[in-house]
Short mmCIF file of C-alpha atoms and ligand atoms in Angstrom, two decimals:
data_model
loop_
_atom_site.label_atom_id
_atom_site.label_comp_id
_atom_site.label_asym_id
_atom_site.label_seq_id
_atom_site.Cartn_x
_atom_site.Cartn_y
_atom_site.Cartn_z
CA MET A 1 -128.59 25.67 44.93
CA PHE A 2 -126.62 27.92 42.61
CA VAL A 3 -128.92 30.72 41.47
CA ASP A 4 -127.66 33.84 39.71
CA PRO A 5 -128.66 37.43 40.58
CA PHE A 6 -131.45 37.25 37.98
CA GLY A 7 -133.06 34.14 39.46
CA ARG A 8 -131.71 31.63 36.93
CA ALA A 9 -130.74 28.28 38.47
CA ILE A 10 -127.41 26.96 37.20
CA THR A 11 -128.00 23.36 36.22
CA TYR A 12 -125.81 22.90 33.15
CA PHE A 13 -122.01 22.79 33.15
CA ARG A 14 -119.83 22.87 30.04
CA ILE A 15 -116.32 21.65 30.60
CA SER A 16 -113.47 22.24 28.20
CA LEU A 17 -111.18 19.23 28.61
CA THR A 18 -108.41 20.69 26.50
CA ASP A 19 -107.64 23.75 24.39
CA ARG A 20 -105.92 21.50 21.84
CA CYS A 21 -107.52 20.32 18.64
CA ASN A 22 -106.74 18.01 15.74
CA LEU A 23 -108.48 20.39 13.29
CA ARG A 24 -108.25 24.11 12.54
CA CYS A 25 -111.75 25.22 11.50
CA VAL A 26 -111.45 28.59 9.81
CA TYR A 27 -113.94 30.40 12.07
CA CYS A 28 -112.49 28.96 15.25
CA MET A 29 -108.72 29.12 14.91
CA PRO A 30 -106.08 30.75 12.75
CA LYS A 31 -104.12 28.37 10.48
CA GLU A 32 -101.14 28.36 12.83
CA GLY A 33 -103.36 27.54 15.83
CA VAL A 34 -103.58 29.53 19.06
CA GLN A 35 -101.23 29.89 21.99
CA LEU A 36 -101.69 26.69 23.99
CA GLN A 37 -101.85 26.23 27.72
CA SER A 38 -99.01 24.19 29.19
CA ARG A 39 -99.96 20.71 30.45
CA THR A 40 -99.35 21.80 34.04
CA GLU A 41 -101.87 24.62 33.65
CA GLN A 42 -104.57 22.12 32.75
CA LEU A 43 -106.74 20.44 35.33
CA SER A 44 -106.04 16.80 36.06
CA VAL A 45 -108.76 14.13 36.07
CA GLU A 46 -108.95 14.27 39.88
CA GLU A 47 -109.29 18.04 39.81
CA ILE A 48 -112.03 17.97 37.18
CA VAL A 49 -113.94 15.40 39.24
CA ARG A 50 -113.63 17.54 42.36
CA VAL A 51 -114.98 20.56 40.49
CA VAL A 52 -117.95 18.60 39.13
CA GLU A 53 -118.73 17.19 42.57
CA THR A 54 -119.00 20.75 43.84
CA ALA A 55 -121.15 21.71 40.87
CA ALA A 56 -123.46 18.76 41.49
CA ARG A 57 -123.89 19.75 45.14
CA GLY A 58 -124.91 23.21 43.89
CA GLY A 59 -127.60 21.84 41.61
CA VAL A 60 -125.82 21.07 38.33
CA ARG A 61 -127.51 18.08 36.70
CA ARG A 62 -126.15 18.03 33.16
CA VAL A 63 -122.53 18.12 32.04
CA ARG A 64 -121.21 18.58 28.51
CA LEU A 65 -117.58 17.90 27.67
CA THR A 66 -116.07 20.02 24.95
CA GLY A 67 -112.83 21.71 24.03
CA GLY A 68 -110.75 22.11 21.87
CA GLU A 69 -111.34 18.56 20.83
CA PRO A 70 -112.38 16.52 23.87
CA LEU A 71 -111.64 13.18 22.20
CA ILE A 72 -107.92 13.92 22.01
CA HIS A 73 -107.77 14.05 25.81
CA PRO A 74 -105.93 10.86 26.78
CA HIS A 75 -108.27 10.20 29.70
CA VAL A 76 -111.59 11.18 28.16
CA VAL A 77 -113.21 7.78 28.80
CA GLU A 78 -112.15 7.79 32.44
CA ILE A 79 -113.38 11.37 32.85
CA VAL A 80 -116.80 10.38 31.49
CA ARG A 81 -116.93 7.37 33.80
CA ARG A 82 -116.01 9.40 36.86
CA ILE A 83 -118.42 12.25 36.11
CA ALA A 84 -121.29 9.91 35.22
CA SER A 85 -120.98 8.27 38.62
CA ILE A 86 -121.17 11.52 40.62
CA PRO A 87 -124.45 11.62 42.57
CA ASN A 88 -127.10 13.87 40.99
CA ILE A 89 -125.37 14.11 37.59
CA GLU A 90 -128.15 12.90 35.32
CA ASP A 91 -126.70 13.48 31.90
CA VAL A 92 -123.17 13.52 30.44
CA SER A 93 -122.79 14.53 26.81
CA LEU A 94 -119.98 15.63 24.53
CA THR A 95 -119.38 17.90 21.56
CA THR A 96 -116.84 16.63 19.03
CA ASN A 97 -115.52 16.99 15.52
CA ALA A 98 -115.83 13.17 15.34
CA MET A 99 -112.36 12.57 13.91
CA LEU A 100 -111.71 10.00 16.67
CA LEU A 101 -115.29 8.97 17.34
CA GLU A 102 -115.33 5.67 15.48
CA ARG A 103 -112.92 4.12 17.95
CA LEU A 104 -114.22 5.88 21.07
CA ALA A 105 -118.02 5.78 20.70
CA GLN A 106 -118.48 2.35 22.31
CA PRO A 107 -116.05 2.84 25.24
CA LEU A 108 -117.58 6.26 25.92
CA ALA A 109 -121.10 4.84 25.92
CA GLU A 110 -120.01 2.07 28.28
CA ALA A 111 -118.47 4.71 30.54
CA GLY A 112 -121.83 6.48 30.84
CA LEU A 113 -121.89 9.01 28.00
CA LYS A 114 -125.50 9.56 26.96
CA ARG A 115 -125.35 11.68 23.83
CA ILE A 116 -123.05 13.42 21.40
CA ASN A 117 -123.13 16.54 19.27
CA VAL A 118 -121.07 16.31 16.11
CA SER A 119 -119.89 19.50 14.43
CA LEU A 120 -120.19 19.23 10.67
CA ASP A 121 -120.20 22.29 8.43
CA SER A 122 -120.32 20.82 4.94
CA LEU A 123 -121.53 17.65 3.26
CA ASN A 124 -119.04 18.13 0.48
CA PRO A 125 -115.75 16.32 1.27
CA ASP A 126 -113.52 18.95 -0.36
CA LYS A 127 -115.30 21.85 1.24
CA PHE A 128 -115.25 20.07 4.60
CA LYS A 129 -111.50 19.66 4.26
CA ARG A 130 -111.12 23.35 3.38
CA ILE A 131 -113.27 24.59 6.30
CA THR A 132 -111.57 22.33 8.85
CA ARG A 133 -108.13 22.70 7.19
CA GLY A 134 -107.56 19.00 6.77
CA GLY A 135 -110.54 17.07 8.15
CA GLU A 136 -111.77 13.93 6.41
CA ILE A 137 -115.51 13.73 6.14
CA ASP A 138 -115.49 9.92 5.86
CA ARG A 139 -114.21 9.76 9.39
CA VAL A 140 -117.16 11.86 10.55
CA TRP A 141 -119.64 9.49 8.89
CA ARG A 142 -117.90 6.45 10.36
CA GLY A 143 -117.91 8.15 13.76
CA ILE A 144 -121.63 8.88 13.54
CA ALA A 145 -122.36 5.28 12.53
CA ALA A 146 -120.33 4.04 15.51
CA ALA A 147 -122.22 6.42 17.80
CA GLU A 148 -125.53 5.06 16.54
CA ARG A 149 -124.38 1.50 17.13
CA ALA A 150 -123.34 2.49 20.65
CA ASN A 151 -126.79 4.01 21.20
CA LEU A 152 -125.48 7.50 21.84
CA ALA A 153 -128.81 9.14 21.10
CA PRO A 154 -130.12 11.54 20.03
CA ILE A 155 -127.32 12.51 17.68
CA LYS A 156 -127.17 16.22 17.06
CA LEU A 157 -125.28 17.76 14.16
CA ASN A 158 -124.06 21.32 14.73
CA THR A 159 -123.63 23.37 11.59
CA VAL A 160 -122.28 26.91 11.70
CA ILE A 161 -123.70 28.72 8.70
CA VAL A 162 -121.44 31.17 6.87
CA ARG A 163 -122.56 33.13 3.83
CA GLY A 164 -120.46 32.36 0.78
CA LEU A 165 -119.12 29.19 2.37
CA ASN A 166 -121.89 26.74 3.28
CA SER A 167 -125.12 28.75 3.24
CA ASP A 168 -125.96 26.97 -0.03
CA GLU A 169 -126.12 23.68 1.94
CA LEU A 170 -128.91 24.65 4.36
CA SER A 171 -131.50 22.60 2.57
CA ALA A 172 -129.22 19.56 2.08
CA PHE A 173 -128.48 19.52 5.81
CA ALA A 174 -132.15 19.94 6.74
CA ARG A 175 -133.11 17.07 4.42
CA LEU A 176 -130.78 14.73 6.30
CA THR A 177 -133.44 14.72 9.01
CA ILE A 178 -136.05 13.12 6.75
CA ALA A 179 -134.54 9.64 6.78
CA ASN A 180 -132.31 9.90 9.86
CA GLU A 181 -133.30 10.44 13.45
CA TRP A 182 -130.72 13.20 13.71
CA HIS A 183 -131.15 16.70 15.05
CA VAL A 184 -129.49 19.22 12.79
CA ARG A 185 -128.94 22.59 14.41
CA PHE A 186 -127.95 25.64 12.42
CA ILE A 187 -125.82 28.10 14.35
CA GLU A 188 -125.12 31.75 13.58
CA VAL A 189 -121.41 32.40 13.17
CA MET A 190 -120.09 34.51 16.03
CA PRO A 191 -117.27 37.06 16.00
CA ILE A 192 -115.36 34.91 18.49
CA GLY A 193 -112.11 33.10 17.76
CA ASN A 194 -110.87 33.73 14.26
CA ALA A 195 -113.04 36.71 13.30
CA GLN A 196 -110.40 38.15 10.97
CA ASP A 197 -109.32 37.22 7.47
CA TRP A 198 -109.58 33.48 6.75
CA GLY A 199 -107.37 33.60 3.68
CA GLU A 200 -107.90 33.35 -0.02
CA GLY A 201 -111.18 31.96 -1.28
CA PHE A 202 -113.03 32.58 2.00
CA PRO A 203 -115.66 35.28 2.59
CA ALA A 204 -114.61 38.58 4.19
CA PRO A 205 -115.68 39.22 7.82
CA ALA A 206 -118.52 41.61 6.92
CA GLU A 207 -120.09 39.10 4.52
CA ARG A 208 -120.21 35.98 6.71
CA TYR A 209 -123.15 36.41 9.05
CA VAL A 210 -126.50 34.82 8.17
CA SER A 211 -129.29 35.42 10.69
CA VAL A 212 -131.56 32.62 11.84
CA GLN A 213 -134.48 34.50 10.26
CA GLU A 214 -132.75 34.40 6.90
CA MET A 215 -131.90 30.70 7.34
CA LYS A 216 -135.57 29.96 8.00
CA ARG A 217 -136.62 31.97 4.93
CA ARG A 218 -134.15 30.05 2.80
CA LEU A 219 -135.62 26.80 4.11
CA SER A 220 -139.23 27.74 3.33
CA THR A 221 -139.52 24.97 0.72
CA CYS A 222 -138.87 22.38 3.46
CA ASN A 223 -142.24 23.29 5.14
CA LEU A 224 -140.75 23.21 8.62
CA TYR A 225 -143.27 23.14 11.46
CA PRO A 226 -142.46 23.80 15.15
CA VAL A 227 -142.10 20.89 17.59
CA SER A 228 -140.82 20.61 21.12
CA SER A 229 -137.11 20.05 21.50
CA PRO A 230 -135.89 16.42 21.84
CA ILE A 231 -133.80 17.51 24.82
CA SER A 232 -135.47 20.36 26.64
CA ASN A 233 -133.99 23.66 27.77
CA GLY A 234 -131.29 23.96 25.11
CA PRO A 235 -131.08 27.18 23.16
CA ALA A 236 -132.32 25.75 19.84
CA ARG A 237 -135.73 26.56 18.36
CA THR A 238 -136.85 23.24 16.95
CA PHE A 239 -138.80 22.25 13.82
CA ARG A 240 -139.56 19.19 11.74
CA ILE A 241 -139.93 18.53 8.04
CA PRO A 242 -143.30 16.77 7.46
CA ASN A 243 -142.75 13.02 8.05
CA GLY A 244 -139.11 13.60 8.98
CA LEU A 245 -137.59 11.34 11.61
CA GLY A 246 -135.25 14.00 12.99
CA THR A 247 -135.56 17.72 13.68
CA VAL A 248 -134.07 21.00 12.50
CA GLY A 249 -133.06 23.56 15.11
CA PHE A 250 -131.74 27.09 15.02
CA ILE A 251 -129.32 28.56 17.50
CA SER A 252 -129.15 32.30 17.43
CA PRO A 253 -126.55 33.64 19.84
CA LEU A 254 -126.66 37.00 18.09
CA GLY A 255 -130.04 37.60 16.45
CA GLU A 256 -132.37 36.22 19.13
CA HIS A 257 -130.14 35.49 22.05
CA PHE A 258 -131.36 33.05 24.67
CA CYS A 259 -129.87 34.71 27.74
CA GLU A 260 -133.21 34.89 29.54
CA HIS A 261 -133.18 31.11 29.98
CA CYS A 262 -129.43 30.64 30.34
CA ASN A 263 -128.75 27.96 32.94
CA ARG A 264 -125.10 27.36 32.09
CA LEU A 265 -121.69 27.82 33.53
CA ARG A 266 -118.39 26.96 31.83
CA LEU A 267 -115.09 25.59 33.05
CA THR A 268 -112.00 26.25 30.92
CA SER A 269 -109.35 23.56 30.69
CA ASP A 270 -107.00 25.69 32.80
CA GLY A 271 -109.48 25.74 35.65
CA LYS A 272 -111.42 28.97 35.27
CA LEU A 273 -115.14 29.31 35.78
CA ARG A 274 -116.79 31.48 33.21
CA SER A 275 -120.38 32.60 33.61
CA CYS A 276 -120.93 33.81 30.04
CA LEU A 277 -119.43 32.78 26.73
CA VAL A 278 -119.13 36.39 25.67
CA LEU A 279 -117.97 38.10 28.85
CA SER A 280 -114.26 37.70 29.58
CA ASN A 281 -114.66 37.63 33.41
CA GLU A 282 -113.30 34.37 34.78
CA VAL A 283 -112.77 32.98 38.28
CA SER A 284 -109.81 30.66 38.71
CA LEU A 285 -110.25 27.70 41.03
CA ARG A 286 -107.24 25.71 39.89
CA GLU A 287 -105.00 26.22 42.90
CA SER A 288 -107.74 25.34 45.37
CA ALA A 289 -108.80 22.33 43.29
CA ARG A 290 -105.16 21.25 43.32
CA ASN A 291 -104.88 21.64 47.10
CA GLY A 292 -108.14 19.87 47.83
CA GLN A 293 -109.76 22.99 49.30
CA PRO A 294 -113.51 23.70 49.14
CA LEU A 295 -114.59 25.16 45.81
CA GLU A 296 -118.09 26.49 46.54
CA LYS A 297 -116.97 30.09 46.94
CA PHE A 298 -115.52 30.16 43.43
CA PHE A 299 -118.82 29.01 42.01
CA GLU A 300 -120.64 31.66 44.01
CA GLN A 301 -118.24 34.35 42.75
CA ALA A 302 -118.56 33.30 39.13
CA ILE A 303 -122.34 32.98 39.27
CA ALA A 304 -122.66 36.40 40.93
CA GLN A 305 -120.95 37.83 37.83
CA LYS A 306 -123.32 36.25 35.37
CA PRO A 307 -124.75 39.08 33.26
CA GLU A 308 -128.46 39.38 32.58
CA TYR A 309 -127.73 39.21 28.87
CA HIS A 310 -124.79 39.71 26.54
CA ASP A 311 -124.49 42.37 23.90
CA MET A 312 -122.39 40.59 21.31
CA LEU A 313 -122.97 42.18 17.94
CA VAL A 314 -122.54 40.74 14.48
CA SER A 315 -119.77 43.13 13.58
CA THR A 316 -117.96 43.67 16.88
CA PRO A 317 -115.53 41.08 18.16
CA ALA A 318 -116.79 39.85 21.51
CA GLY A 319 -115.26 41.07 24.75
CA SER A 320 -113.06 38.00 24.92
CA GLN A 321 -109.83 37.41 23.12
CA ARG A 322 -110.15 33.68 23.77
CA SER A 323 -111.43 31.48 20.94
CA MET A 324 -114.21 28.92 21.36
CA SER A 325 -111.56 26.22 21.49
CA GLN A 326 -110.05 27.90 24.54
CA ILE A 327 -113.30 28.80 26.29
CA GLY A 328 -115.04 25.53 25.51
CA GLY A 329 -117.63 26.18 22.82
N1 SAM B 401 -113.93 20.45 18.75
C1 SAM B 401 -115.28 20.20 19.09
C2 SAM B 401 -116.21 20.48 17.94
O1 SAM B 401 -115.81 21.16 17.00
O2 SAM B 401 -117.35 20.04 18.02
C3 SAM B 401 -115.76 20.93 20.33
C4 SAM B 401 -115.30 22.35 20.52
S1 SAM B 401 -115.90 23.50 19.32
C5 SAM B 401 -115.13 25.01 19.89
C6 SAM B 401 -117.59 23.61 19.80
C7 SAM B 401 -118.51 24.28 18.82
O3 SAM B 401 -118.17 25.65 18.72
C8 SAM B 401 -118.46 23.71 17.42
O4 SAM B 401 -119.74 23.25 17.06
C9 SAM B 401 -118.04 24.89 16.57
O5 SAM B 401 -118.67 24.86 15.33
C10 SAM B 401 -118.48 26.07 17.41
N2 SAM B 401 -117.77 27.31 17.10
C11 SAM B 401 -116.45 27.55 17.19
N3 SAM B 401 -116.18 28.82 16.82
C12 SAM B 401 -117.37 29.39 16.49
C13 SAM B 401 -117.76 30.70 16.03
N4 SAM B 401 -116.88 31.65 15.84
N5 SAM B 401 -119.08 30.91 15.80
C14 SAM B 401 -120.00 29.93 16.01
N6 SAM B 401 -119.69 28.70 16.44
C15 SAM B 401 -118.40 28.42 16.68
FE1 SF4 B 402 -111.29 22.26 16.64
FE2 SF4 B 402 -113.87 22.33 17.22
FE3 SF4 B 402 -112.50 24.61 16.86
FE4 SF4 B 402 -112.99 23.06 14.78
S1 SF4 B 402 -114.52 24.10 16.03
S2 SF4 B 402 -110.99 24.00 15.29
S3 SF4 B 402 -112.90 21.07 15.64
S4 SF4 B 402 -112.20 23.16 18.47
#
C-alpha cells in the first residue's frame, strides 16, 4: 500500500492526459496559451496504462482524467476502457469543459466512465465566452444533457468564483440544484496558472479572491443545510437547499485547505508524478514507463515527498510555474 510519511493512504490518482486545451479560461491560461509539451514528451496509451497498473497495485482505487482538456485526446475512450478494466480500479471519472461532451458522453460511458465534472463559470452566454475566451455555453448544456442520457452520474459542476466576474452568480448557480440532481461546487480561485493581468474589463489580481466563508454568507438566503457528500472523501463541504434534488459544495484550497485528508497523487501528461498541486517537486517515470521497467520506486519517491500541508496564500503565486492545465487540475 502507498502510504505517505503522515499516514495518509494514497487511493486517488489524477491523470492529466494532455496539456492542450480548446479553451483559454482567463484564470488558467494567458490568451496566447502556454508553452506546450511535444507529442513525444507525452505518455502513450500503453505507458499510461502501465502507470495506472502500478498505482492500482499500490492501493489506488479511483482515477480521474483531466488536463488540459482530456476530451481532445484522440484516444480518450480507449484510455477509459483500458483503465476501467485494470483490477482494483473501482471508479474512473473525468473533468472537462464539455465542449466535446455531446458526442463523447455515450462512448465514454460504454467504455466504463462512471462520472463527470463539468467546469462552468457563468450561466450568461456572453460572460461564459469572455471567461473561456471563445467557449459556447450551448455546447456545455448539450454535453450535460448527453451525459445525463448516458447515465454519467452524479454530474458535478465546478465553478471557480472570482469577485467582479461571476461572484454575482453564486445564487443562480446554487438554485440550479433545486430542480436538477446536479452537484454544484464553488471553488476559490488560486494564484496558479494565469495569476497576472487578465486584460481589459477583468478584475485586478488583488481583487479576485472570494473566500468560501464569504460565498456561504452571500448564499444565506438559500438556507443551505449540511449533508453528507454524494461521493465521499472529496474536498468539498456539502450542503443542500431545502427540497433541492442536488447539492451545493465548497472547495477551499486556500481558506480551509483539506490537506489533512489528502489521498491524492497526480500524473502530468509528460509522465511526472506530483504529490501536491502546489509544490513543484515532481518525479519523472517516463523513461522507465517507456522501457517497460518497474515503476513502484517512482511512486515511493513521489509519495515520500508529499508535504503535510501546503502554504499557498491568496496573494502569493504558488511555488509552481506550471498552470493547472499543465499539472492536471
Ligand atoms: N479542461 C478541463 C476543465 O476545465 O474542466 C480540465 C482541466 S482544468 C485545469 C480543471 C479545473 O481546474 C477546472 O475546473 C478549472 O476551473 C480549475 N482551475 C484552473 N485554474 C484554476 C485556478 N487558477 N484556480 C482555481 N481553479 C482553477
Ligand atoms: Fe482549458 Fe480547463 Fe484551463 Fe479552461 S480551465 S483553459 S478549459 S484546461
